[in-house]
PDB file of C-alpha atoms in Angstrom:
ATOM      1  CA  MET A   1     157.103 141.336  67.351  1.00  0.00           C
ATOM      2  CA  THR A   2     160.796 141.582  66.596  1.00  0.00           C
ATOM      3  CA  LEU A   3     163.544 143.961  67.549  1.00  0.00           C
ATOM      4  CA  TRP A   4     167.131 144.638  66.519  1.00  0.00           C
ATOM      5  CA  ASN A   5     166.824 144.166  62.745  1.00  0.00           C
ATOM      6  CA  GLY A   6     164.309 141.336  62.912  1.00  0.00           C
ATOM      7  CA  SER A   7     166.093 139.148  65.498  1.00  0.00           C
ATOM      8  CA  TYR A   8     164.313 137.703  68.494  1.00  0.00           C
ATOM      9  CA  PRO A   9     165.626 139.300  71.731  1.00  0.00           C
ATOM     10  CA  PHE A  10     164.828 136.293  73.951  1.00  0.00           C
ATOM     11  CA  TYR A  11     167.143 133.990  71.962  1.00  0.00           C
ATOM     12  CA  PRO A  12     170.847 134.134  72.731  1.00  0.00           C
ATOM     13  CA  GLY A  13     173.462 134.118  70.018  1.00  0.00           C
ATOM     14  CA  ALA A  14     174.877 130.933  68.522  1.00  0.00           C
ATOM     15  CA  ASN A  15     177.607 129.108  70.343  1.00  0.00           C
ATOM     16  CA  ALA A  16     180.969 129.782  68.779  1.00  0.00           C
ATOM     17  CA  CYS A  17     182.448 126.688  67.164  1.00  0.00           C
ATOM     18  CA  PHE A  18     185.937 126.052  68.497  1.00  0.00           C
ATOM     19  CA  PRO A  19     188.252 125.025  65.644  1.00  0.00           C
ATOM     20  CA  PHE A  20     189.388 121.751  67.276  1.00  0.00           C
ATOM     21  CA  ASP A  21     188.872 119.468  70.233  1.00  0.00           C
ATOM     22  CA  THR A  22     191.177 120.619  73.032  1.00  0.00           C
ATOM     23  CA  THR A  23     191.337 117.198  74.739  1.00  0.00           C
ATOM     24  CA  ARG A  24     192.402 115.501  71.530  1.00  0.00           C
ATOM     25  CA  ALA A  25     194.945 118.255  70.883  1.00  0.00           C
ATOM     26  CA  VAL A  26     196.525 117.787  74.332  1.00  0.00           C
ATOM     27  CA  ILE A  27     196.822 114.001  73.928  1.00  0.00           C
ATOM     28  CA  ILE A  28     198.304 114.253  70.442  1.00  0.00           C
ATOM     29  CA  THR A  29     200.755 116.937  71.614  1.00  0.00           C
ATOM     30  CA  VAL A  30     201.973 114.771  74.492  1.00  0.00           C
ATOM     31  CA  PHE A  31     202.561 111.716  72.293  1.00  0.00           C
ATOM     32  CA  LEU A  32     204.204 113.776  69.539  1.00  0.00           C
ATOM     33  CA  SER A  33     206.527 115.302  72.148  1.00  0.00           C
ATOM     34  CA  MET A  34     207.487 111.811  73.301  1.00  0.00           C
ATOM     35  CA  LEU A  35     208.098 110.742  69.701  1.00  0.00           C
ATOM     36  CA  THR A  36     210.257 113.798  69.041  1.00  0.00           C
ATOM     37  CA  THR A  37     212.299 113.130  72.180  1.00  0.00           C
ATOM     38  CA  PHE A  38     212.973 109.528  71.147  1.00  0.00           C
ATOM     39  CA  ILE A  39     213.860 110.569  67.594  1.00  0.00           C
ATOM     40  CA  ILE A  40     216.515 112.919  68.987  1.00  0.00           C
ATOM     41  CA  ILE A  41     218.274 110.014  70.716  1.00  0.00           C
ATOM     42  CA  LEU A  42     217.799 107.720  67.704  1.00  0.00           C
ATOM     43  CA  PRO A  43     221.282 108.428  66.180  1.00  0.00           C
ATOM     44  CA  GLY A  44     222.863 106.989  69.338  1.00  0.00           C
ATOM     45  CA  ILE A  45     221.647 103.501  68.404  1.00  0.00           C
ATOM     46  CA  ARG A  46     224.004 101.672  66.052  1.00  0.00           C
ATOM     47  CA  GLY A  47     223.431  99.132  63.328  1.00  0.00           C
ATOM     48  CA  ARG A  48     220.187  97.671  62.103  1.00  0.00           C
ATOM     49  CA  GLY A  49     218.821  97.758  65.626  1.00  0.00           C
ATOM     50  CA  ARG A  50     218.060 101.435  65.006  1.00  0.00           C
ATOM     51  CA  LEU A  51     215.364 100.618  62.450  1.00  0.00           C
ATOM     52  CA  PHE A  52     213.717  97.932  64.618  1.00  0.00           C
ATOM     53  CA  TRP A  53     213.815 100.214  67.647  1.00  0.00           C
ATOM     54  CA  PHE A  54     212.192 103.063  65.694  1.00  0.00           C
ATOM     55  CA  LEU A  55     209.435 100.793  64.339  1.00  0.00           C
ATOM     56  CA  ARG A  56     208.664  99.467  67.822  1.00  0.00           C
ATOM     57  CA  LEU A  57     208.552 103.033  69.121  1.00  0.00           C
ATOM     58  CA  VAL A  58     206.154 104.270  66.434  1.00  0.00           C
ATOM     59  CA  MET A  59     203.841 101.253  66.801  1.00  0.00           C
ATOM     60  CA  GLY A  60     203.740 101.528  70.595  1.00  0.00           C
ATOM     61  CA  LEU A  61     203.029 105.266  70.641  1.00  0.00           C
ATOM     62  CA  TYR A  62     200.421 104.927  67.892  1.00  0.00           C
ATOM     63  CA  VAL A  63     198.436 102.286  69.785  1.00  0.00           C
ATOM     64  CA  GLY A  64     198.591 104.214  73.045  1.00  0.00           C
ATOM     65  CA  ALA A  65     197.583 107.521  71.439  1.00  0.00           C
ATOM     66  CA  VAL A  66     194.635 105.980  69.582  1.00  0.00           C
ATOM     67  CA  VAL A  67     193.272 104.029  72.565  1.00  0.00           C
ATOM     68  CA  LEU A  68     193.451 107.125  74.748  1.00  0.00           C
ATOM     69  CA  THR A  69     192.124 109.619  72.177  1.00  0.00           C
ATOM     70  CA  ILE A  70     189.055 107.696  71.033  1.00  0.00           C
ATOM     71  CA  GLN A  71     187.720 107.861  74.591  1.00  0.00           C
ATOM     72  CA  PHE A  72     186.930 111.548  74.034  1.00  0.00           C
ATOM     73  CA  THR A  73     186.066 111.708  70.332  1.00  0.00           C
ATOM     74  CA  ARG A  74     182.511 112.420  69.209  1.00  0.00           C
ATOM     75  CA  ASP A  75     182.466 110.736  65.817  1.00  0.00           C
ATOM     76  CA  TRP A  76     181.859 107.056  66.536  1.00  0.00           C
ATOM     77  CA  GLU A  77     178.655 107.444  64.558  1.00  0.00           C
ATOM     78  CA  THR A  78     177.984 110.364  62.220  1.00  0.00           C
ATOM     79  CA  GLY A  79     175.241 111.653  59.963  1.00  0.00           C
ATOM     80  CA  LEU A  80     174.577 114.760  57.881  1.00  0.00           C
ATOM     81  CA  VAL A  81     171.537 115.965  55.962  1.00  0.00           C
ATOM     82  CA  GLN A  82     170.580 119.125  54.115  1.00  0.00           C
ATOM     83  CA  ALA A  83     166.989 120.200  54.599  1.00  0.00           C
ATOM     84  CA  ASN A  84     164.550 123.100  54.742  1.00  0.00           C
ATOM     85  CA  ALA A  85     163.387 123.401  58.323  1.00  0.00           C
ATOM     86  CA  SER A  86     161.660 125.797  60.663  1.00  0.00           C
ATOM     87  CA  TYR A  87     164.295 127.859  62.414  1.00  0.00           C
ATOM     88  CA  LYS A  88     162.855 128.594  65.854  1.00  0.00           C
ATOM     89  CA  SER A  89     159.654 128.352  67.816  1.00  0.00           C
ATOM     90  CA  PHE A  90     157.115 131.146  67.416  1.00  0.00           C
ATOM     91  CA  SER A  91     158.613 131.910  64.022  1.00  0.00           C
ATOM     92  CA  ARG A  92     157.460 131.068  60.519  1.00  0.00           C
ATOM     93  CA  ALA A  93     160.944 131.488  59.088  1.00  0.00           C
ATOM     94  CA  VAL A  94     162.153 128.487  57.093  1.00  0.00           C
ATOM     95  CA  VAL A  95     165.876 128.169  56.444  1.00  0.00           C
ATOM     96  CA  ASN A  96     168.037 125.873  54.372  1.00  0.00           C
ATOM     97  CA  VAL A  97     170.545 124.234  56.718  1.00  0.00           C
ATOM     98  CA  ASP A  98     172.985 121.358  57.084  1.00  0.00           C
ATOM     99  CA  ILE A  99     172.076 119.308  60.168  1.00  0.00           C
ATOM    100  CA  GLY A 100     174.847 117.109  61.524  1.00  0.00           C
ATOM    101  CA  LEU A 101     174.743 114.450  64.222  1.00  0.00           C
ATOM    102  CA  ARG A 102     177.826 112.934  65.823  1.00  0.00           C
ATOM    103  CA  ILE A 103     177.523 110.305  68.538  1.00  0.00           C
ATOM    104  CA  GLY A 104     180.391 109.481  70.888  1.00  0.00           C
ATOM    105  CA  LEU A 105     180.865 107.399  73.979  1.00  0.00           C
ATOM    106  CA  GLU A 106     180.005 110.319  76.264  1.00  0.00           C
ATOM    107  CA  GLY A 107     177.138 112.014  74.450  1.00  0.00           C
ATOM    108  CA  VAL A 108     175.866 113.479  71.193  1.00  0.00           C
ATOM    109  CA  ASN A 109     177.054 116.507  69.264  1.00  0.00           C
ATOM    110  CA  ILE A 110     174.563 118.337  67.019  1.00  0.00           C
ATOM    111  CA  THR A 111     175.601 120.940  64.469  1.00  0.00           C
ATOM    112  CA  LEU A 112     173.474 123.341  62.476  1.00  0.00           C
ATOM    113  CA  LYS A 113     174.939 125.419  59.661  1.00  0.00           C
ATOM    114  CA  GLY A 114     172.985 127.572  57.257  1.00  0.00           C
ATOM    115  CA  ASN A 115     173.251 127.576  53.463  1.00  0.00           C
ATOM    116  CA  PRO A 116     174.367 130.361  53.360  1.00  0.00           C
ATOM    117  CA  VAL A 117     175.462 130.975  56.946  1.00  0.00           C
ATOM    118  CA  ASN A 118     173.822 134.398  57.133  1.00  0.00           C
ATOM    119  CA  GLN A 119     170.042 134.087  56.814  1.00  0.00           C
ATOM    120  CA  ILE A 120     167.070 136.042  58.223  1.00  0.00           C
ATOM    121  CA  ASN A 121     169.540 138.585  59.643  1.00  0.00           C
ATOM    122  CA  GLU A 122     171.263 135.930  61.777  1.00  0.00           C
ATOM    123  CA  THR A 123     174.402 133.833  61.644  1.00  0.00           C
ATOM    124  CA  ILE A 124     173.284 130.213  61.644  1.00  0.00           C
ATOM    125  CA  ASN A 125     176.277 128.237  62.866  1.00  0.00           C
ATOM    126  CA  TYR A 126     175.567 126.153  65.962  1.00  0.00           C
ATOM    127  CA  ASN A 127     177.519 123.401  67.652  1.00  0.00           C
ATOM    128  CA  GLU A 128     175.823 121.911  70.724  1.00  0.00           C
ATOM    129  CA  HIS A 129     176.957 118.973  72.857  1.00  0.00           C
ATOM    130  CA  PHE A 130     174.644 116.982  75.139  1.00  0.00           C
ATOM    131  CA  SER A 131     176.510 114.679  77.516  1.00  0.00           C
ATOM    132  CA  TRP A 132     175.384 111.484  79.247  1.00  0.00           C
ATOM    133  CA  SER A 133     178.726 110.628  80.877  1.00  0.00           C
ATOM    134  CA  PHE A 134     179.079 110.047  84.618  1.00  0.00           C
ATOM    135  CA  GLY A 135     178.331 113.243  86.500  1.00  0.00           C
ATOM    136  CA  SER A 136     176.246 114.636  83.624  1.00  0.00           C
ATOM    137  CA  ASN A 137     172.504 114.769  83.177  1.00  0.00           C
ATOM    138  CA  TYR A 138     171.380 114.598  79.559  1.00  0.00           C
ATOM    139  CA  ASP A 139     167.779 115.605  80.309  1.00  0.00           C
ATOM    140  CA  ARG A 140     168.975 118.643  82.238  1.00  0.00           C
ATOM    141  CA  SER A 141     171.188 119.688  79.333  1.00  0.00           C
ATOM    142  CA  TYR A 142     168.208 119.336  77.018  1.00  0.00           C
ATOM    143  CA  SER A 143     166.056 121.446  79.352  1.00  0.00           C
ATOM    144  CA  GLU A 144     168.736 124.136  79.408  1.00  0.00           C
ATOM    145  CA  GLY A 145     168.689 124.097  75.619  1.00  0.00           C
ATOM    146  CA  LEU A 146     164.937 124.686  75.694  1.00  0.00           C
ATOM    147  CA  GLU A 147     165.395 127.600  78.082  1.00  0.00           C
ATOM    148  CA  LYS A 148     168.072 129.147  75.888  1.00  0.00           C
ATOM    149  CA  GLY A 149     165.822 128.869  72.856  1.00  0.00           C
ATOM    150  CA  LEU A 150     168.065 126.774  70.645  1.00  0.00           C
ATOM    151  CA  PRO A 151     166.938 126.320  67.023  1.00  0.00           C
ATOM    152  CA  SER A 152     164.150 123.832  66.464  1.00  0.00           C
ATOM    153  CA  PRO A 153     166.223 121.325  64.389  1.00  0.00           C
ATOM    154  CA  ILE A 154     168.768 120.958  67.226  1.00  0.00           C
ATOM    155  CA  LEU A 155     166.067 120.464  69.838  1.00  0.00           C
ATOM    156  CA  TYR A 156     164.223 117.997  67.626  1.00  0.00           C
ATOM    157  CA  VAL A 157     167.315 115.800  67.196  1.00  0.00           C
ATOM    158  CA  ALA A 158     168.327 116.114  70.867  1.00  0.00           C
ATOM    159  CA  GLU A 159     164.827 115.116  71.987  1.00  0.00           C
ATOM    160  CA  LYS A 160     165.247 111.722  70.313  1.00  0.00           C
ATOM    161  CA  PHE A 161     167.989 110.863  72.841  1.00  0.00           C
ATOM    162  CA  THR A 162     166.237 111.974  76.039  1.00  0.00           C
ATOM    163  CA  SER A 163     165.307 109.373  78.628  1.00  0.00           C
ATOM    164  CA  GLN A 164     161.610 110.257  78.251  1.00  0.00           C
ATOM    165  CA  SER A 165     161.606 109.712  74.505  1.00  0.00           C
ATOM    166  CA  PRO A 166     159.668 106.647  73.260  1.00  0.00           C
ATOM    167  CA  CYS A 167     162.617 105.883  70.954  1.00  0.00           C
ATOM    168  CA  ALA A 168     164.607 104.546  73.958  1.00  0.00           C
ATOM    169  CA  MET A 169     167.880 105.474  72.254  1.00  0.00           C
ATOM    170  CA  HIS A 170     169.186 107.199  75.366  1.00  0.00           C
ATOM    171  CA  ARG A 171     169.423 103.955  77.341  1.00  0.00           C
ATOM    172  CA  GLN A 172     170.918 102.019  74.433  1.00  0.00           C
ATOM    173  CA  TYR A 173     173.687 104.463  73.619  1.00  0.00           C
ATOM    174  CA  ARG A 174     174.419 105.452  77.202  1.00  0.00           C
ATOM    175  CA  ILE A 175     174.918 101.904  78.470  1.00  0.00           C
ATOM    176  CA  SER A 176     176.872 100.766  75.428  1.00  0.00           C
ATOM    177  CA  GLY A 177     179.036 103.888  75.617  1.00  0.00           C
ATOM    178  CA  HIS A 178     179.859 103.279  79.273  1.00  0.00           C
ATOM    179  CA  TYR A 179     180.814  99.646  78.668  1.00  0.00           C
ATOM    180  CA  ALA A 180     182.875 100.535  75.595  1.00  0.00           C
ATOM    181  CA  SER A 181     184.682 103.282  77.504  1.00  0.00           C
ATOM    182  CA  ALA A 182     185.478 100.980  80.445  1.00  0.00           C
ATOM    183  CA  THR A 183     186.796  98.318  78.053  1.00  0.00           C
ATOM    184  CA  LEU A 184     189.031 100.841  76.311  1.00  0.00           C
ATOM    185  CA  TRP A 185     190.474 101.980  79.639  1.00  0.00           C
ATOM    186  CA  LEU A 186     191.350  98.350  80.376  1.00  0.00           C
ATOM    187  CA  ALA A 187     192.930  98.118  76.922  1.00  0.00           C
ATOM    188  CA  PHE A 188     195.058 101.164  77.704  1.00  0.00           C
ATOM    189  CA  CYS A 189     196.259  99.502  80.935  1.00  0.00           C
ATOM    190  CA  THR A 190     197.136  96.244  79.159  1.00  0.00           C
ATOM    191  CA  TRP A 191     198.992  98.251  76.515  1.00  0.00           C
ATOM    192  CA  LEU A 192     201.106  99.857  79.249  1.00  0.00           C
ATOM    193  CA  ILE A 193     201.833  96.416  80.730  1.00  0.00           C
ATOM    194  CA  SER A 194     202.869  95.065  77.313  1.00  0.00           C
ATOM    195  CA  ILE A 195     205.280  97.993  76.848  1.00  0.00           C
ATOM    196  CA  LEU A 196     206.748  97.270  80.288  1.00  0.00           C
ATOM    197  CA  LEU A 197     207.153  93.551  79.530  1.00  0.00           C
ATOM    198  CA  PHE A 198     208.852  94.236  76.200  1.00  0.00           C
ATOM    199  CA  SER A 199     211.249  96.667  77.866  1.00  0.00           C
ATOM    200  CA  MET A 200     212.104  93.926  80.407  1.00  0.00           C
ATOM    201  CA  SER A 201     212.757  91.470  77.528  1.00  0.00           C
ATOM    202  CA  ILE A 202     209.838  89.244  78.565  1.00  0.00           C
ATOM    203  CA  LEU A 203     208.742  88.900  74.949  1.00  0.00           C
ATOM    204  CA  LEU A 204     206.272  86.007  75.131  1.00  0.00           C
ATOM    205  CA  HIS A 205     204.197  87.539  77.906  1.00  0.00           C
ATOM    206  CA  GLY A 206     204.378  90.883  76.133  1.00  0.00           C
ATOM    207  CA  GLY A 207     202.815  89.205  73.101  1.00  0.00           C
ATOM    208  CA  TYR A 208     200.071  87.771  75.296  1.00  0.00           C
ATOM    209  CA  MET A 209     199.307  91.234  76.662  1.00  0.00           C
ATOM    210  CA  LEU A 210     199.122  92.604  73.115  1.00  0.00           C
ATOM    211  CA  LEU A 211     196.573  89.906  72.290  1.00  0.00           C
ATOM    212  CA  LEU A 212     194.583  90.881  75.376  1.00  0.00           C
ATOM    213  CA  THR A 213     194.763  94.537  74.315  1.00  0.00           C
ATOM    214  CA  ALA A 214     193.424  93.607  70.872  1.00  0.00           C
ATOM    215  CA  ALA A 215     190.606  91.564  72.406  1.00  0.00           C
ATOM    216  CA  LEU A 216     189.537  94.456  74.663  1.00  0.00           C
ATOM    217  CA  ILE A 217     189.578  96.934  71.772  1.00  0.00           C
ATOM    218  CA  LEU A 218     187.461  94.651  69.605  1.00  0.00           C
ATOM    219  CA  PHE A 219     185.051  94.056  72.501  1.00  0.00           C
ATOM    220  CA  SER A 220     184.553  97.824  72.809  1.00  0.00           C
ATOM    221  CA  LEU A 221     183.484  97.851  69.158  1.00  0.00           C
ATOM    222  CA  LEU A 222     181.086  95.020  69.882  1.00  0.00           C
ATOM    223  CA  PHE A 223     179.476  96.981  72.715  1.00  0.00           C
ATOM    224  CA  PHE A 224     178.926  99.988  70.463  1.00  0.00           C
ATOM    225  CA  PHE A 225     177.741  97.731  67.651  1.00  0.00           C
ATOM    226  CA  THR A 226     174.858  96.460  69.801  1.00  0.00           C
ATOM    227  CA  ALA A 227     173.474  99.976  70.269  1.00  0.00           C
ATOM    228  CA  ARG A 228     174.064 100.980  66.658  1.00  0.00           C
ATOM    229  CA  ASN A 229     172.075  98.082  65.232  1.00  0.00           C
ATOM    230  CA  ASN A 230     169.045  98.307  67.512  1.00  0.00           C
ATOM    231  CA  PRO A 231     165.863  99.718  65.937  1.00  0.00           C
ATOM    232  CA  LYS A 232     165.821 103.512  66.110  1.00  0.00           C
ATOM    233  CA  CYS A 233     163.225 106.186  65.538  1.00  0.00           C
ATOM    234  CA  PRO A 234     163.640 107.990  62.212  1.00  0.00           C
ATOM    235  CA  ILE A 235     164.875 111.587  62.366  1.00  0.00           C
ATOM    236  CA  GLN A 236     162.745 113.168  59.665  1.00  0.00           C
ATOM    237  CA  PHE A 237     162.965 116.675  58.207  1.00  0.00           C
ATOM    238  CA  GLY A 238     160.162 116.859  55.694  1.00  0.00           C
ATOM    239  CA  PRO A 239     160.903 114.551  52.757  1.00  0.00           C
ATOM    240  CA  VAL A 240     164.469 113.791  53.903  1.00  0.00           C
ATOM    241  CA  SER A 241     165.742 111.909  56.942  1.00  0.00           C
ATOM    242  CA  LEU A 242     168.951 112.093  58.932  1.00  0.00           C
ATOM    243  CA  LYS A 243     170.707 108.744  58.594  1.00  0.00           C
ATOM    244  CA  THR A 244     173.871 107.841  60.433  1.00  0.00           C
ATOM    245  CA  GLY A 245     176.752 105.458  59.823  1.00  0.00           C
ATOM    246  CA  TYR A 246     179.960 104.416  61.541  1.00  0.00           C
ATOM    247  CA  GLY A 247     182.355 107.325  61.928  1.00  0.00           C
ATOM    248  CA  GLU A 248     186.119 107.781  61.822  1.00  0.00           C
ATOM    249  CA  SER A 249     186.670 106.781  65.452  1.00  0.00           C
ATOM    250  CA  PHE A 250     184.924 103.443  64.941  1.00  0.00           C
ATOM    251  CA  TRP A 251     187.060 102.508  61.934  1.00  0.00           C
ATOM    252  CA  LEU A 252     190.245 103.795  63.557  1.00  0.00           C
ATOM    253  CA  THR A 253     189.507 101.626  66.603  1.00  0.00           C
ATOM    254  CA  LEU A 254     188.935  98.612  64.366  1.00  0.00           C
ATOM    255  CA  VAL A 255     192.254  99.130  62.542  1.00  0.00           C
ATOM    256  CA  THR A 256     194.111  99.538  65.844  1.00  0.00           C
ATOM    257  CA  GLY A 257     192.551  96.381  67.298  1.00  0.00           C
ATOM    258  CA  LEU A 258     193.493  94.332  64.228  1.00  0.00           C
ATOM    259  CA  LEU A 259     197.025  95.765  64.330  1.00  0.00           C
ATOM    260  CA  CYS A 260     197.456  94.720  67.971  1.00  0.00           C
ATOM    261  CA  LEU A 261     196.092  91.285  67.081  1.00  0.00           C
ATOM    262  CA  LEU A 262     198.619  90.823  64.255  1.00  0.00           C
ATOM    263  CA  LEU A 263     201.531  92.118  66.347  1.00  0.00           C
ATOM    264  CA  GLY A 264     200.659  89.884  69.295  1.00  0.00           C
ATOM    265  CA  LEU A 265     200.298  86.797  67.077  1.00  0.00           C
ATOM    266  CA  GLY A 266     203.542  87.674  65.317  1.00  0.00           C
ATOM    267  CA  VAL A 267     205.474  87.852  68.593  1.00  0.00           C
ATOM    268  CA  ILE A 268     204.031  84.547  69.860  1.00  0.00           C
ATOM    269  CA  ILE A 269     204.637  82.704  66.572  1.00  0.00           C
ATOM    270  CA  LEU A 270     208.196  84.006  66.191  1.00  0.00           C
ATOM    271  CA  ASN A 271     208.949  83.102  69.801  1.00  0.00           C
ATOM    272  CA  SER A 272     208.000  79.464  69.114  1.00  0.00           C
ATOM    273  CA  VAL A 273     209.339  79.126  65.559  1.00  0.00           C
ATOM    274  CA  GLU A 274     212.250  81.562  65.186  1.00  0.00           C
ATOM    275  CA  PRO A 275     213.213  82.836  68.649  1.00  0.00           C
ATOM    276  CA  GLU A 276     216.601  84.095  67.418  1.00  0.00           C
ATOM    277  CA  LYS A 277     214.965  86.369  64.841  1.00  0.00           C
ATOM    278  CA  LEU A 278     212.635  87.703  67.497  1.00  0.00           C
ATOM    279  CA  LYS A 279     215.646  88.545  69.672  1.00  0.00           C
ATOM    280  CA  ILE A 280     217.226  90.357  66.740  1.00  0.00           C
ATOM    281  CA  ILE A 281     214.073  92.457  66.321  1.00  0.00           C
ATOM    282  CA  PHE A 282     214.193  93.420  70.002  1.00  0.00           C
ATOM    283  CA  ASN A 283     218.005  93.898  69.968  1.00  0.00           C
ATOM    284  CA  LEU A 284     218.589  91.016  72.375  1.00  0.00           C
ATOM    285  CA  ASP A 285     221.028  88.958  70.262  1.00  0.00           C
ATOM    286  CA  LYS A 286     224.118  89.642  72.388  1.00  0.00           C
ATOM    287  CA  ARG A 287     225.333  86.087  72.886  1.00  0.00           C
ATOM    288  CA  LYS A 288     226.933  86.044  69.485  1.00  0.00           C
ATOM    289  CA  GLY A 289     229.343  88.805  70.383  1.00  0.00           C
ATOM    290  CA  ALA A 290     230.228  87.133  73.687  1.00  0.00           C
ATOM    291  CA  LYS A 291     230.771  83.798  71.940  1.00  0.00           C
ATOM    292  CA  GLU A 292     233.155  85.387  69.449  1.00  0.00           C
ATOM    293  CA  VAL A 293     235.225  86.744  72.326  1.00  0.00           C
ATOM    294  CA  TRP A 294     235.578  83.265  73.881  1.00  0.00           C
ATOM    295  CA  ASP A 295     236.235  81.487  70.590  1.00  0.00           C
ATOM    296  CA  LYS A 296     238.800  83.970  69.291  1.00  0.00           C
ATOM    297  CA  PRO A 297     242.290  82.349  69.276  1.00  0.00           C
ATOM    298  CA  CYS A 298     245.002  84.275  70.999  1.00  0.00           C
ATOM    299  CA  LEU A 299     248.738  83.829  70.637  1.00  0.00           C
ATOM    300  CA  LEU A 300     251.398  85.286  72.850  1.00  0.00           C
ATOM    301  CA  ALA A 301     253.221  86.477  69.793  1.00  0.00           C
ATOM    302  CA  GLU A 302     250.403  88.883  68.991  1.00  0.00           C
ATOM    303  CA  PRO A 303     250.903  92.362  70.441  1.00  0.00           C
ATOM    304  CA  SER A 304     247.228  92.646  71.413  1.00  0.00           C
ATOM    305  CA  CYS A 305     247.333  89.437  73.416  1.00  0.00           C
ATOM    306  CA  SER A 306     248.555  89.139  76.994  1.00  0.00           C
ATOM    307  CA  VAL A 307     249.344  86.251  79.330  1.00  0.00           C
ATOM    308  CA  GLN A 308     246.105  87.002  81.199  1.00  0.00           C
ATOM    309  CA  ASP A 309     244.080  86.513  77.991  1.00  0.00           C
ATOM    310  CA  VAL A 310     245.735  83.159  77.364  1.00  0.00           C
ATOM    311  CA  LEU A 311     244.993  81.933  80.862  1.00  0.00           C
ATOM    312  CA  MET A 312     241.309  82.950  80.664  1.00  0.00           C
ATOM    313  CA  VAL A 313     239.078  79.896  80.248  1.00  0.00           C
ATOM    314  CA  PRO A 314     235.334  79.868  79.635  1.00  0.00           C
ATOM    315  CA  PRO A 315     233.353  79.086  82.815  1.00  0.00           C
ATOM    316  CA  GLY A 316     231.952  75.896  81.256  1.00  0.00           C
ATOM    317  CA  GLU A 317     235.433  74.453  80.821  1.00  0.00           C
ATOM    318  CA  LEU A 318     236.726  75.005  84.346  1.00  0.00           C
ATOM    319  CA  PHE A 319     237.786  71.869  86.206  1.00  0.00           C
ATOM    320  CA  GLU A 320     239.345  71.052  89.503  1.00  0.00           C
ATOM    321  CA  VAL A 321     243.148  70.522  89.602  1.00  0.00           C
ATOM    322  CA  ARG A 322     244.773  68.742  92.525  1.00  0.00           C
ATOM    323  CA  ALA A 323     248.444  69.234  93.271  1.00  0.00           C
ATOM    324  CA  THR A 324     250.355  66.184  94.607  1.00  0.00           C
ATOM    325  CA  PRO A 325     253.312  66.782  96.915  1.00  0.00           C
ATOM    326  CA  LEU A 326     256.734  65.700  95.607  1.00  0.00           C
TER     327      LEU A 326
END
C-alpha cells in the first residue's frame, strides 16, 4: 500500500547533498588568506630575493595545506558503477542508478543518484557518510540507516564495512586509517618545525625536518596501501560490480611527499656543495655588502669621506699600541 503519489510514508526524504566539504573550504580559505597577506607585502622585498621568497612561501603553504586537508577528505579510494538495482525493501521497483563509493581515513561515503534523478515519483539523490573515527560507531550509524529506511544499494554497500561482516574490511580500513591519520599529524608538526628552522636560518636542520616530513607522508600512504591491497569481498549489482581505485587524495599525498623529499635533499646537497648559493636562495648573503664597506678606499679629499671613516679599522686588523714616554 502506498500513499502520497506512490511514495512510501515510512521512508524519509533523501539527504540533501551539500555542494562542498565545509572543513576543506575552511582550511583552504585560511591558507589562501595567509598567501594573500604575504603577497601584499611582497613589493617591499627588493632584488632577486623577492622571487626566492615568494617561491619558498608558495611551497611552504602548499605542503601545509595539503597535509592538513587530506586528513578530512573522503576520496582516498573511489569507485563508481551504473546498475539496475532494487530501490527499497518491500518494493519491487527497479531503478537505474549511479552508485558511488568513496573511502577516507575516517569512514566511507556512499552516493546514489538516479538516471534520471526523478524516478518512481521520487528524487533519487543520496549522499550518506558512515564514520569509524574516534568517538564514532560505524555499526550504530549503519543501524540508524536501517531504521531510516535508506535505499537498498546504500545499505548493501555499507553492510560490507560493518564489524559483523565476514568481509572483515571494517577492521582493515579502520586500523590503517587511524595509523595513516596519526602519521599525517606528525608530518604536519615536522612541517611546522621545518618552517621555524628555515626562518631562524638553520638551513641544514630545516632540510632534515623536510626529509622527515616526506618520510612520514610516504609512510601514511604505506599504511593505507596495506588495507587497499588486502583481499576484499566483491560488491556485486547483478552482472556488474563496484570496483575501486586510488582517489585524488592518495595521489595528491604522493606528489606532496615526493616534493618534500626533493626539497629536503636539495637543501642538504646545496648546503654541502654550494653553501653560498643556498644562502642566496634564503636571502642570507649579507657578508658581501659588509665586506664591500670595509674594502672601499676612502680619501680625505672626497667630500663623502670623513676623518672618522679613515680611522675606522676592521676588527680583525686591530692591534695593541704602546706609547713610550719621552
